[in-house]
Short mmCIF file of N, CA, C and O in Angstrom, two decimals:
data_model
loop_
_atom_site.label_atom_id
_atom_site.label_comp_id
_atom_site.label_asym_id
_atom_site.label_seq_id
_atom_site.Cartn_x
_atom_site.Cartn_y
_atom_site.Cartn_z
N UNK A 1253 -5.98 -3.17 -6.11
CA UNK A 1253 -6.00 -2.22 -7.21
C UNK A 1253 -7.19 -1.28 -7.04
O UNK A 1253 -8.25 -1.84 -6.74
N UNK A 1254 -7.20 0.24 -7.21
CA UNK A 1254 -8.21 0.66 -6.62
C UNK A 1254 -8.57 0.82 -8.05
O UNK A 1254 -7.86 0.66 -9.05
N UNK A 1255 -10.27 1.29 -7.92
CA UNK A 1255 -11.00 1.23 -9.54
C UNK A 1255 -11.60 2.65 -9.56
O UNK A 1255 -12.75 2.88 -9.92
N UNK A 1256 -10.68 3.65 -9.11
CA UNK A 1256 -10.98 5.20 -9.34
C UNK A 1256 -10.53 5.56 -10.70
O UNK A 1256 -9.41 5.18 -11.04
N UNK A 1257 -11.34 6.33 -11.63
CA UNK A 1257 -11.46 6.89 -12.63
C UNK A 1257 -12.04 8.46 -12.60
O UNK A 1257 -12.92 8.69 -11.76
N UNK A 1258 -11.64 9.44 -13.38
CA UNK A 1258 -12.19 10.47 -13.62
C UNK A 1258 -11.94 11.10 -15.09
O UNK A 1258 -10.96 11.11 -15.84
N UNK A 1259 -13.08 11.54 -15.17
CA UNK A 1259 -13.87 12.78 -16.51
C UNK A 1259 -12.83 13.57 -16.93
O UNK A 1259 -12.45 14.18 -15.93
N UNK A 1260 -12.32 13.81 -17.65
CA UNK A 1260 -11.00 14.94 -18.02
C UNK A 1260 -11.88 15.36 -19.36
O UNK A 1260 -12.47 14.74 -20.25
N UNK A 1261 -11.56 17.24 -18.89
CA UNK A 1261 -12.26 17.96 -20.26
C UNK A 1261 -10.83 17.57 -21.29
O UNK A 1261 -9.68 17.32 -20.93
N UNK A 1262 -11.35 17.63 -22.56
CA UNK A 1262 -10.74 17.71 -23.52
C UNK A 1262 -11.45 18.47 -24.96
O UNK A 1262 -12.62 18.19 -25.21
N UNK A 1263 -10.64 19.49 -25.94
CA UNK A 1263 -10.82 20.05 -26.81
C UNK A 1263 -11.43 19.45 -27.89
O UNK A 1263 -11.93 20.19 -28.74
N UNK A 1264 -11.49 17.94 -28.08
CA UNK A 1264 -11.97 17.61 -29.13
C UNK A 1264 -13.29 16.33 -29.01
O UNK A 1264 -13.76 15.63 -29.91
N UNK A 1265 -13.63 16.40 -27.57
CA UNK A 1265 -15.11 15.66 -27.46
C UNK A 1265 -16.00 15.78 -28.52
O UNK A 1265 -16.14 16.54 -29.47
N UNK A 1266 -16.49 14.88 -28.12
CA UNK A 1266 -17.74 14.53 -29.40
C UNK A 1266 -17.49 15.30 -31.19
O UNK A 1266 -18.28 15.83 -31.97
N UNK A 1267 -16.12 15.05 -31.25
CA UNK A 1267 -15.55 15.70 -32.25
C UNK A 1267 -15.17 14.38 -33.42
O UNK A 1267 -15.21 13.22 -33.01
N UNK A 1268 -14.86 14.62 -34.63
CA UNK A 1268 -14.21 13.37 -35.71
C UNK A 1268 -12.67 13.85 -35.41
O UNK A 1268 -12.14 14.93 -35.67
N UNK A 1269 -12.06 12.54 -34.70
CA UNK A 1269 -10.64 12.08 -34.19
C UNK A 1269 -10.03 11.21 -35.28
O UNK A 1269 -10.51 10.50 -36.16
N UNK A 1270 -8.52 11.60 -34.82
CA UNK A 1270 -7.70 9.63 -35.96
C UNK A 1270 -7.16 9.31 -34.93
O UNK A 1270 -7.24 10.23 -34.12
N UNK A 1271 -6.60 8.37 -34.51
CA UNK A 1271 -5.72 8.17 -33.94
C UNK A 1271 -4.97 7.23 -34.74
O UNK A 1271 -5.29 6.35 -35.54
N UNK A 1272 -3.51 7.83 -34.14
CA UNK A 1272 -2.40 8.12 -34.98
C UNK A 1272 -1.81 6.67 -34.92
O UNK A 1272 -1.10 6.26 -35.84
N UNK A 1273 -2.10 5.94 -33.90
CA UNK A 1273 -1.36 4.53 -33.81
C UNK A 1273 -2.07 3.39 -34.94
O UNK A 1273 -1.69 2.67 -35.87
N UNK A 1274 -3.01 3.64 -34.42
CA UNK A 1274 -3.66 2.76 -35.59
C UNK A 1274 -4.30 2.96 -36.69
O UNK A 1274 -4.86 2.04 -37.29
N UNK A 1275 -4.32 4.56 -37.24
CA UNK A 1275 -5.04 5.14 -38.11
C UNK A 1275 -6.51 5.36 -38.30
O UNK A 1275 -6.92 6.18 -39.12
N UNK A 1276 -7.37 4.58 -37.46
CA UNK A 1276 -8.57 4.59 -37.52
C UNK A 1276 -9.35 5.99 -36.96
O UNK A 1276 -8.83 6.69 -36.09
N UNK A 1277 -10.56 6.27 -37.52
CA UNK A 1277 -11.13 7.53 -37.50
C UNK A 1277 -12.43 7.39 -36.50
O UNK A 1277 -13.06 6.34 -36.35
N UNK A 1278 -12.57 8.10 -36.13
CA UNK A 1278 -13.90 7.91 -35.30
C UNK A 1278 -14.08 9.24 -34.16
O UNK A 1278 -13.16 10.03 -33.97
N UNK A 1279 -15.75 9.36 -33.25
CA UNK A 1279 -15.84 10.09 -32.65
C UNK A 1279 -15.06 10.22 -31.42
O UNK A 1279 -14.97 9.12 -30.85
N UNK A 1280 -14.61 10.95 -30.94
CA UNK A 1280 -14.19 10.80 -29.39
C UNK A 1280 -14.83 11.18 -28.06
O UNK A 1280 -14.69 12.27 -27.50
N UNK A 1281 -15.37 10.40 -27.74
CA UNK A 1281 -16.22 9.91 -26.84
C UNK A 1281 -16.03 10.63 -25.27
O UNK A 1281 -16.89 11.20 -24.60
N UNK A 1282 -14.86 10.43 -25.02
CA UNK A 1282 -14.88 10.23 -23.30
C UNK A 1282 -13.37 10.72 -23.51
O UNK A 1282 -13.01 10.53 -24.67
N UNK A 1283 -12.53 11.22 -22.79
CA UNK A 1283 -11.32 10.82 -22.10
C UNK A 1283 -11.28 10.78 -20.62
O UNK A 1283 -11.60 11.59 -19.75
N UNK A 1284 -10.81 9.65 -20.60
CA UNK A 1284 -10.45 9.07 -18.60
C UNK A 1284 -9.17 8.54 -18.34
O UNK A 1284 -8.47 7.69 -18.90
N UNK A 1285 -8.98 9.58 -16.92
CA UNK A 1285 -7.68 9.15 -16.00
C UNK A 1285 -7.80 7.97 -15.29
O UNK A 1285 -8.43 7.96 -14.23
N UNK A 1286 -7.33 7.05 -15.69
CA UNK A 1286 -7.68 5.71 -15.50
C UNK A 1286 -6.58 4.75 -15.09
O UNK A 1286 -5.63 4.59 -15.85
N UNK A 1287 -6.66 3.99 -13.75
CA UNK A 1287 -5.72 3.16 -12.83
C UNK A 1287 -5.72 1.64 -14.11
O UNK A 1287 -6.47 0.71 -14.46
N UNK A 1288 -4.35 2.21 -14.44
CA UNK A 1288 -4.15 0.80 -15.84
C UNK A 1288 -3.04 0.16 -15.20
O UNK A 1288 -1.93 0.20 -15.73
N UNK A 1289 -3.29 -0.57 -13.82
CA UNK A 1289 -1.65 -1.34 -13.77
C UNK A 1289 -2.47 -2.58 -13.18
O UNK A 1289 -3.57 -2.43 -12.66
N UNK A 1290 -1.85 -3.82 -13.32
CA UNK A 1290 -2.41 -5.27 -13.13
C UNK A 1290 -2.16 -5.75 -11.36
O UNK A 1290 -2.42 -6.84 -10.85
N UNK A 1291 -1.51 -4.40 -10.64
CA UNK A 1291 -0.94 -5.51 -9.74
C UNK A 1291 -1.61 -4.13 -8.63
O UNK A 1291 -1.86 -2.95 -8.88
N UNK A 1292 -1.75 -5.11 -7.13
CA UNK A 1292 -2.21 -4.05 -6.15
C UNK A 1292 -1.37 -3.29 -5.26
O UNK A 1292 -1.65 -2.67 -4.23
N UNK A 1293 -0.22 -3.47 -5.88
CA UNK A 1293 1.15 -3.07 -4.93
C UNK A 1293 1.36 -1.63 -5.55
O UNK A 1293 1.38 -0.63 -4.84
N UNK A 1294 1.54 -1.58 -7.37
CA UNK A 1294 1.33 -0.12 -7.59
C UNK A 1294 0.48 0.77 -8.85
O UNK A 1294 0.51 0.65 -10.07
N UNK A 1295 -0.06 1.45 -8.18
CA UNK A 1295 -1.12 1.98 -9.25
C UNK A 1295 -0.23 3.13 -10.23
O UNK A 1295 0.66 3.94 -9.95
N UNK A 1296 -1.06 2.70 -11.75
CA UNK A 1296 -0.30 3.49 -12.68
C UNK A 1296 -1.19 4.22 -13.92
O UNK A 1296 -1.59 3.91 -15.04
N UNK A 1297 -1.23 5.13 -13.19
CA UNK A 1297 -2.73 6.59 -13.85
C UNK A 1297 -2.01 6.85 -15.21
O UNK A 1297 -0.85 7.14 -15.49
N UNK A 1298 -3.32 6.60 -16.05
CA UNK A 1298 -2.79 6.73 -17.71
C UNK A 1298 -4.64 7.37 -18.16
O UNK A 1298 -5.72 6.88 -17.83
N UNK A 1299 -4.33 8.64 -19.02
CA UNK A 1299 -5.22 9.74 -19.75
C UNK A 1299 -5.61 8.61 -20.74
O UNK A 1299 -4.67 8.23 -21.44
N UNK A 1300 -7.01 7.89 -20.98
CA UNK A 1300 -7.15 7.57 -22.34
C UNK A 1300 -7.94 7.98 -22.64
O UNK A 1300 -8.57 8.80 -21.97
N UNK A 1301 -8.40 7.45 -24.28
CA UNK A 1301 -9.33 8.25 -24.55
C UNK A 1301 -9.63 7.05 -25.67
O UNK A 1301 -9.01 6.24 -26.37
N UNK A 1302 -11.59 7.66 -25.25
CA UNK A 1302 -12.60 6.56 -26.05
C UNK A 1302 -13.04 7.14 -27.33
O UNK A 1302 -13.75 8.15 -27.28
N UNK A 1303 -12.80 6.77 -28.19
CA UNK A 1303 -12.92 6.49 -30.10
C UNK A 1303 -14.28 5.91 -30.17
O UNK A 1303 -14.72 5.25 -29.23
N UNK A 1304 -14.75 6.07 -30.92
CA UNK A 1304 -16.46 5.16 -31.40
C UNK A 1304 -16.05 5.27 -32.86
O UNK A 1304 -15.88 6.39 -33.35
N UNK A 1305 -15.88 4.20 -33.57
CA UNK A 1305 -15.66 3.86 -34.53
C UNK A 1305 -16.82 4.08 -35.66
O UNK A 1305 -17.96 4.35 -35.26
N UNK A 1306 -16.60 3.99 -36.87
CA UNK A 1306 -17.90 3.72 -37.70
C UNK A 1306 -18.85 2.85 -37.54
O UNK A 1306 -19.98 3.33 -37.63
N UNK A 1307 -18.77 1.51 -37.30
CA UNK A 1307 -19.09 0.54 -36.39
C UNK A 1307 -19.86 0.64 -35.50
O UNK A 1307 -20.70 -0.21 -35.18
N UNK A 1308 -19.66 1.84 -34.93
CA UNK A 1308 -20.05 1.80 -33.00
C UNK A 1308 -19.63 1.44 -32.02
O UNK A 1308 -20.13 1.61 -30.90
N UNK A 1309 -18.19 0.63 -32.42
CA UNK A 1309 -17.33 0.28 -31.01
C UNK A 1309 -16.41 1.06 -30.48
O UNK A 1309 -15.54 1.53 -31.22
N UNK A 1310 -16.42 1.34 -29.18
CA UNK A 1310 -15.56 2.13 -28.73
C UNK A 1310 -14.33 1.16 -28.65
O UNK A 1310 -14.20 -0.01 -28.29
N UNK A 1311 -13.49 2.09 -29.13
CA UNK A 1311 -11.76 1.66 -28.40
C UNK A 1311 -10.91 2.79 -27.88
O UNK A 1311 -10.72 3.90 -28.36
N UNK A 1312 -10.53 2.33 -26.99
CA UNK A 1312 -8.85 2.77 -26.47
C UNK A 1312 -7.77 3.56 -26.80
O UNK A 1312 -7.42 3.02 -27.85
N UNK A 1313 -6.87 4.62 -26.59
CA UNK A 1313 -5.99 5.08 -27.00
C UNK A 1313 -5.17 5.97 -25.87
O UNK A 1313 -5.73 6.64 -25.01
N UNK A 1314 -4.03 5.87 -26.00
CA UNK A 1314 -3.42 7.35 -25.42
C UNK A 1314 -3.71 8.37 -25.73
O UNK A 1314 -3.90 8.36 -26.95
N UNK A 1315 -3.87 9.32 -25.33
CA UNK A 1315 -4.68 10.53 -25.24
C UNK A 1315 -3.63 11.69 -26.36
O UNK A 1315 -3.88 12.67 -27.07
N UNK A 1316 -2.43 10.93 -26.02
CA UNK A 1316 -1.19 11.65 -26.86
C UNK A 1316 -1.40 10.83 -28.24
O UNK A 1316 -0.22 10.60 -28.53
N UNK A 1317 -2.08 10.31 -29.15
CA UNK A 1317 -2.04 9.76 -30.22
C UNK A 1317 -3.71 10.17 -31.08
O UNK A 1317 -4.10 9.85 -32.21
N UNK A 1318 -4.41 11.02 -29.92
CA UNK A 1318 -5.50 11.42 -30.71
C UNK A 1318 -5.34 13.18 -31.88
O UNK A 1318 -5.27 14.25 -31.27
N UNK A 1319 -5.32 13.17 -32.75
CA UNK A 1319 -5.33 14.39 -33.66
C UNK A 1319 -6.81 14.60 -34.23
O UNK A 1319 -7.67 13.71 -34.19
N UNK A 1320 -7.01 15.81 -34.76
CA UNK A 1320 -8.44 16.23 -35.56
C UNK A 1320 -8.17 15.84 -36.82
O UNK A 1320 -7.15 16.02 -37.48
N UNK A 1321 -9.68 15.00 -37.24
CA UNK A 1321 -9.86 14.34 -38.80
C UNK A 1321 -10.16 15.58 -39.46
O UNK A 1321 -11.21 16.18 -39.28
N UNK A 1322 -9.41 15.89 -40.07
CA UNK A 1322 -8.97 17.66 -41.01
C UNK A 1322 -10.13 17.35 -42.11
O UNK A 1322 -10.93 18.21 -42.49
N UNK A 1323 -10.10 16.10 -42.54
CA UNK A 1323 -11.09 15.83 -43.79
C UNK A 1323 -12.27 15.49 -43.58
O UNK A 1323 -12.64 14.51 -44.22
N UNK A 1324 -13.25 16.12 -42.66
CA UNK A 1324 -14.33 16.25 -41.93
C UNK A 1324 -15.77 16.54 -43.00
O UNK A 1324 -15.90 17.73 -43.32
N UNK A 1325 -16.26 16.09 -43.25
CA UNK A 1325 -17.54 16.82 -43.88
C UNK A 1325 -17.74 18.05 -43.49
O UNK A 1325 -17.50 18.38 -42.33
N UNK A 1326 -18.11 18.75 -44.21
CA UNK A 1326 -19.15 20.34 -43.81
C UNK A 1326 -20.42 20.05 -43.66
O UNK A 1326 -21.10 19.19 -44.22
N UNK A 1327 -20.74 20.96 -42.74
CA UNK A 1327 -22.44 20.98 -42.29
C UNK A 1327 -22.92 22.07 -43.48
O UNK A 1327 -22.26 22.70 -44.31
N UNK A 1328 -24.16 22.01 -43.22
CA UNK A 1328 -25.25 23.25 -43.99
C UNK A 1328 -24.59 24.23 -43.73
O UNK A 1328 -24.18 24.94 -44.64
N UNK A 1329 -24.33 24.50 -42.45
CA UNK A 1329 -23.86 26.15 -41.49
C UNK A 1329 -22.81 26.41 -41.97
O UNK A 1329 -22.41 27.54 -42.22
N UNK A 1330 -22.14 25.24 -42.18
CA UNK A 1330 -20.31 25.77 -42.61
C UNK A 1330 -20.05 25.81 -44.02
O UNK A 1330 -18.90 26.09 -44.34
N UNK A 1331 -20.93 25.57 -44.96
CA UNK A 1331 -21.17 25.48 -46.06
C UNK A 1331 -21.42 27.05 -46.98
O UNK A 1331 -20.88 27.52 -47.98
N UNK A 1332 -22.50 27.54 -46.08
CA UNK A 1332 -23.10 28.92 -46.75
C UNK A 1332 -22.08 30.15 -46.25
O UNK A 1332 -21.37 30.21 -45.25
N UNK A 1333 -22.25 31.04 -47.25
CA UNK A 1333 -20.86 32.13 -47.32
C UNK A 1333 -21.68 33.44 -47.16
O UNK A 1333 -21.09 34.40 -46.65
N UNK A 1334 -22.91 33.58 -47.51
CA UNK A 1334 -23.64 34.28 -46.92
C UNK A 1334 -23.93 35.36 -48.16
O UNK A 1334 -24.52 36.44 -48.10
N UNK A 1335 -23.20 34.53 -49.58
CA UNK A 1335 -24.21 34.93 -50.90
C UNK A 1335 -25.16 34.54 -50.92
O UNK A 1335 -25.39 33.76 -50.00
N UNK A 1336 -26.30 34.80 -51.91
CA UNK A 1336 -27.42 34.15 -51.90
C UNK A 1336 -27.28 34.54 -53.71
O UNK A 1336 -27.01 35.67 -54.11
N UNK A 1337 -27.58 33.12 -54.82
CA UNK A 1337 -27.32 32.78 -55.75
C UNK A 1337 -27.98 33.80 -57.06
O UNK A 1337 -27.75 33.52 -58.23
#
């Protein structure tokens, strides 16, 4: 089984993710093209992608099950409208 992995850009790094399978919310970390098959006869390349939970644990997902957490806090920056009171 070979243990090659690679870096894939993605639009929503270090961004607040859900993923859709299990509902849970968290940052998204990493996505990697990653050799996920058990046997050395044939290798089987699957996009995942790493979640960091509230917690701090990263988990797992298909890369096709990550969406943007729409209900995101606002920062200071995204907050001000550029009245002044």
């Amino acid at each position: 089984m070979s243990e090659q992995y690679e870096y894939v850009p993605h639009r929503l790094l270090r961004r607040r993710v859900r993923d859709i399978a299990s509902g849970v919310e968290g940052v998204l970390m990493a996505v990697i093209n990653e050799n996920v098959s058990n046997t050395a006869d044939y290798e089987r390349w699957m996009e995942l992608a790493y979640i960091r939970n509230a917690s701090g644990r990263e988990f797992t997902t298909a890369v096709a099950n990550v969406q943007p957490a729409y209900d995101q806090p606002q920062t200071a920056g995204s907050r001000r409208d550029g009245r002044s009171a």
